[in-house]
Amino acid sequence: MASTSVTDAQLITFESQANEKIREAVSVEVEVRYRGLPDGYVGPVHVITILGVDSNMRCGTHVSNPSHLQLFYTKKDYINHLLESESQLTKILKNGPEDLVDLANNLQASVKLSQKEETNINEKSKFAIIHSKDGDTDYASVLISEMDFEELVLITIGGYKTDK
């Protein structure tokens, strides 16, 4: 790669390909070479070949197949942040990680429904009902004179009658 930096998309692609090879458990071959080494290099060189992937000169001990690595990732802090966020969401929503997407969709639908209901409630009503237990005709007259309405208004005053 001629680039001096790796883009996020390239990093994701690389991680995905590396993890696929880990899952495939492709064979790793180690060949020890003593001849044909660069000038000035002394000692054996291990040539590590991951079949169908790469061949490199390395020193030391290596795994027999990449599945021994379990998982490859380059942004450990990012993954830890994602896991912590998931943990917090499962606590807040009181459900398992596998249900988070469904719960988020349900919450969004609920918010939209609540907003629609609020809009409907806030629209100007076509009628009004006003009752005052302690009101009298003067109260009703003042109320009517102060109201600016074009719709039906029902004004009731007085307490409830009880049978004796």
Tab-separated table of C-alpha atoms in Angstrom:
chain	number	residue	atom	x	y	z
A	1	MET	CA	0.000	0.000	0.000
A	2	ALA	CA	1.508	3.344	-1.044
A	3	SER	CA	-0.538	5.334	1.477
A	4	THR	CA	1.135	6.833	4.544
A	5	SER	CA	-2.010	6.352	6.615
A	6	VAL	CA	-4.772	3.790	6.722
A	7	THR	CA	-8.378	4.918	6.341
A	8	ASP	CA	-11.107	3.601	8.619
A	9	ALA	CA	-12.630	1.738	5.659
A	10	GLN	CA	-9.287	0.061	4.889
A	11	LEU	CA	-8.857	-0.861	8.549
A	12	ILE	CA	-12.329	-2.410	8.714
A	13	THR	CA	-11.634	-4.381	5.517
A	14	PHE	CA	-8.287	-5.573	6.874
A	15	GLU	CA	-9.781	-6.639	10.213
A	16	SER	CA	-12.626	-8.432	8.450
A	17	GLN	CA	-10.254	-10.349	6.166
A	18	ALA	CA	-7.921	-11.248	9.052
A	19	ASN	CA	-10.812	-12.515	11.165
A	20	GLU	CA	-12.146	-14.545	8.216
A	21	LYS	CA	-8.763	-16.292	7.903
A	22	ILE	CA	-8.782	-16.909	11.659
A	23	ARG	CA	-12.232	-18.524	11.397
A	24	GLU	CA	-11.091	-20.642	8.439
A	25	ALA	CA	-8.143	-21.952	10.515
A	26	VAL	CA	-5.940	-22.070	7.417
A	27	SER	CA	-2.686	-23.941	7.799
A	28	VAL	CA	0.508	-22.179	8.830
A	29	GLU	CA	3.776	-23.631	7.602
A	30	VAL	CA	7.146	-22.825	9.145
A	31	GLU	CA	10.290	-23.377	7.103
A	32	VAL	CA	13.724	-22.806	8.607
A	33	ARG	CA	16.294	-21.439	6.145
A	34	TYR	CA	20.030	-21.201	6.557
A	35	ARG	CA	21.058	-20.390	2.981
A	36	GLY	CA	20.331	-17.473	0.705
A	37	LEU	CA	20.071	-15.020	3.590
A	38	PRO	CA	20.902	-11.336	3.208
A	39	ASP	CA	24.549	-10.355	3.721
A	40	GLY	CA	25.396	-9.846	7.355
A	41	TYR	CA	22.506	-11.951	8.636
A	42	VAL	CA	23.638	-14.803	10.862
A	43	GLY	CA	21.562	-17.724	12.069
A	44	PRO	CA	18.454	-19.500	10.932
A	45	VAL	CA	15.440	-17.608	9.615
A	46	HIS	CA	11.924	-18.896	10.017
A	47	VAL	CA	9.799	-18.328	6.938
A	48	ILE	CA	6.187	-18.336	8.041
A	49	THR	CA	3.631	-19.081	5.331
A	50	ILE	CA	-0.091	-18.743	5.958
A	51	LEU	CA	-1.464	-20.658	2.999
A	52	GLY	CA	-3.182	-18.397	0.507
A	53	VAL	CA	-2.479	-15.296	2.588
A	54	ASP	CA	1.171	-14.326	3.054
A	55	SER	CA	4.735	-15.506	3.517
A	56	ASN	CA	7.165	-13.619	5.761
A	57	MET	CA	10.521	-14.097	7.413
A	58	ARG	CA	10.156	-14.094	11.165
A	59	CYS	CA	12.123	-15.350	14.118
A	60	GLY	CA	10.603	-17.124	17.084
A	61	THR	CA	7.676	-19.419	17.749
A	62	HIS	CA	4.384	-19.102	15.915
A	63	VAL	CA	0.947	-20.683	15.974
A	64	SER	CA	0.149	-23.703	13.812
A	65	ASN	CA	-2.984	-22.019	12.450
A	66	PRO	CA	-4.529	-18.567	12.925
A	67	SER	CA	-7.567	-19.896	14.808
A	68	HIS	CA	-5.283	-20.017	17.851
A	69	LEU	CA	-5.348	-16.222	17.738
A	70	GLN	CA	-9.155	-16.201	18.265
A	71	LEU	CA	-9.762	-12.607	17.144
A	72	PHE	CA	-7.763	-9.894	15.469
A	73	TYR	CA	-8.522	-6.237	16.043
A	74	THR	CA	-6.536	-3.040	15.843
A	75	LYS	CA	-8.683	-0.678	17.887
A	76	LYS	CA	-8.890	-2.300	21.317
A	77	ASP	CA	-10.008	0.936	23.014
A	78	TYR	CA	-12.796	1.380	20.457
A	79	ILE	CA	-14.067	-2.159	20.985
A	80	ASN	CA	-13.936	-1.718	24.762
A	81	HIS	CA	-15.946	1.504	24.376
A	82	LEU	CA	-18.554	-0.316	22.272
A	83	LEU	CA	-18.831	-3.114	24.824
A	84	GLU	CA	-19.232	-0.617	27.673
A	85	SER	CA	-21.934	1.266	25.727
A	86	GLU	CA	-23.753	-1.999	25.039
A	87	SER	CA	-23.551	-2.925	28.714
A	88	GLN	CA	-25.003	0.436	29.770
A	89	LEU	CA	-27.841	0.161	27.235
A	90	THR	CA	-28.754	-3.343	28.393
A	91	LYS	CA	-28.940	-2.060	31.984
A	92	ILE	CA	-31.017	1.005	31.071
A	93	LEU	CA	-33.398	-0.908	28.797
A	94	LYS	CA	-33.429	-3.978	31.060
A	95	ASN	CA	-32.939	-6.423	28.214
A	96	GLY	CA	-30.234	-8.441	26.501
A	97	PRO	CA	-27.883	-7.130	23.809
A	98	GLU	CA	-29.687	-9.161	21.147
A	99	ASP	CA	-32.869	-7.110	21.784
A	100	LEU	CA	-31.324	-3.615	21.666
A	101	VAL	CA	-32.175	-2.885	18.014
A	102	ASP	CA	-35.808	-3.966	18.436
A	103	LEU	CA	-36.099	-1.929	21.641
A	104	ALA	CA	-34.638	1.158	19.946
A	105	ASN	CA	-37.079	0.772	17.035
A	106	ASN	CA	-39.998	0.388	19.465
A	107	LEU	CA	-38.895	3.473	21.402
A	108	GLN	CA	-38.660	5.509	18.190
A	109	ALA	CA	-42.142	4.396	17.155
A	110	SER	CA	-43.460	5.269	20.619
A	111	VAL	CA	-41.892	8.746	20.490
A	112	LYS	CA	-43.389	9.397	17.033
A	113	LEU	CA	-46.819	8.288	18.252
A	114	SER	CA	-46.540	10.502	21.356
A	115	GLN	CA	-45.510	13.484	19.220
A	116	LYS	CA	-48.458	12.911	16.892
A	117	GLU	CA	-50.857	12.663	19.840
A	118	GLU	CA	-49.408	15.857	21.331
A	119	THR	CA	-49.885	17.657	18.016
A	120	ASN	CA	-53.495	16.496	17.866
A	121	ILE	CA	-54.120	17.625	21.444
A	122	ASN	CA	-52.490	21.003	20.849
A	123	GLU	CA	-54.589	21.740	17.791
A	124	LYS	CA	-57.392	24.154	18.559
A	125	SER	CA	-60.368	22.270	19.899
A	126	LYS	CA	-63.743	22.633	18.249
A	127	PHE	CA	-65.432	22.975	21.612
A	128	ALA	CA	-64.777	23.904	25.237
A	129	ILE	CA	-66.435	22.847	28.463
A	130	ILE	CA	-65.989	25.064	31.514
A	131	HIS	CA	-67.477	24.335	34.939
A	132	SER	CA	-67.147	26.303	38.140
A	133	LYS	CA	-68.719	24.947	41.313
A	134	ASP	CA	-68.558	28.371	42.985
A	135	GLY	CA	-69.436	30.432	39.909
A	136	ASP	CA	-72.541	32.552	39.401
A	137	THR	CA	-74.120	34.426	36.516
A	138	ASP	CA	-71.657	37.331	36.900
A	139	TYR	CA	-68.764	34.862	36.608
A	140	ALA	CA	-70.318	33.357	33.461
A	141	SER	CA	-70.892	36.835	31.937
A	142	VAL	CA	-67.287	37.949	32.565
A	143	LEU	CA	-65.970	34.667	31.201
A	144	ILE	CA	-68.042	34.988	28.030
A	145	SER	CA	-66.987	38.610	27.483
A	146	GLU	CA	-63.276	37.751	27.867
A	147	MET	CA	-63.289	34.698	25.611
A	148	ASP	CA	-62.503	34.888	21.930
A	149	PHE	CA	-64.173	31.827	20.510
A	150	GLU	CA	-65.847	30.727	17.346
A	151	GLU	CA	-66.607	27.200	18.447
A	152	LEU	CA	-69.181	25.730	20.769
A	153	VAL	CA	-68.659	26.571	24.439
A	154	LEU	CA	-70.604	25.016	27.308
A	155	ILE	CA	-70.370	26.896	30.590
A	156	THR	CA	-71.866	25.404	33.735
A	157	ILE	CA	-71.924	26.932	37.195
A	158	GLY	CA	-73.016	25.793	40.627
A	159	GLY	CA	-72.573	22.747	42.790
A	160	TYR	CA	-74.154	19.351	42.501
A	161	LYS	CA	-77.632	18.819	43.881
A	162	THR	CA	-77.973	16.077	46.430
A	163	ASP	CA	-81.171	14.228	47.244
A	164	LYS	CA	-82.293	14.609	50.872
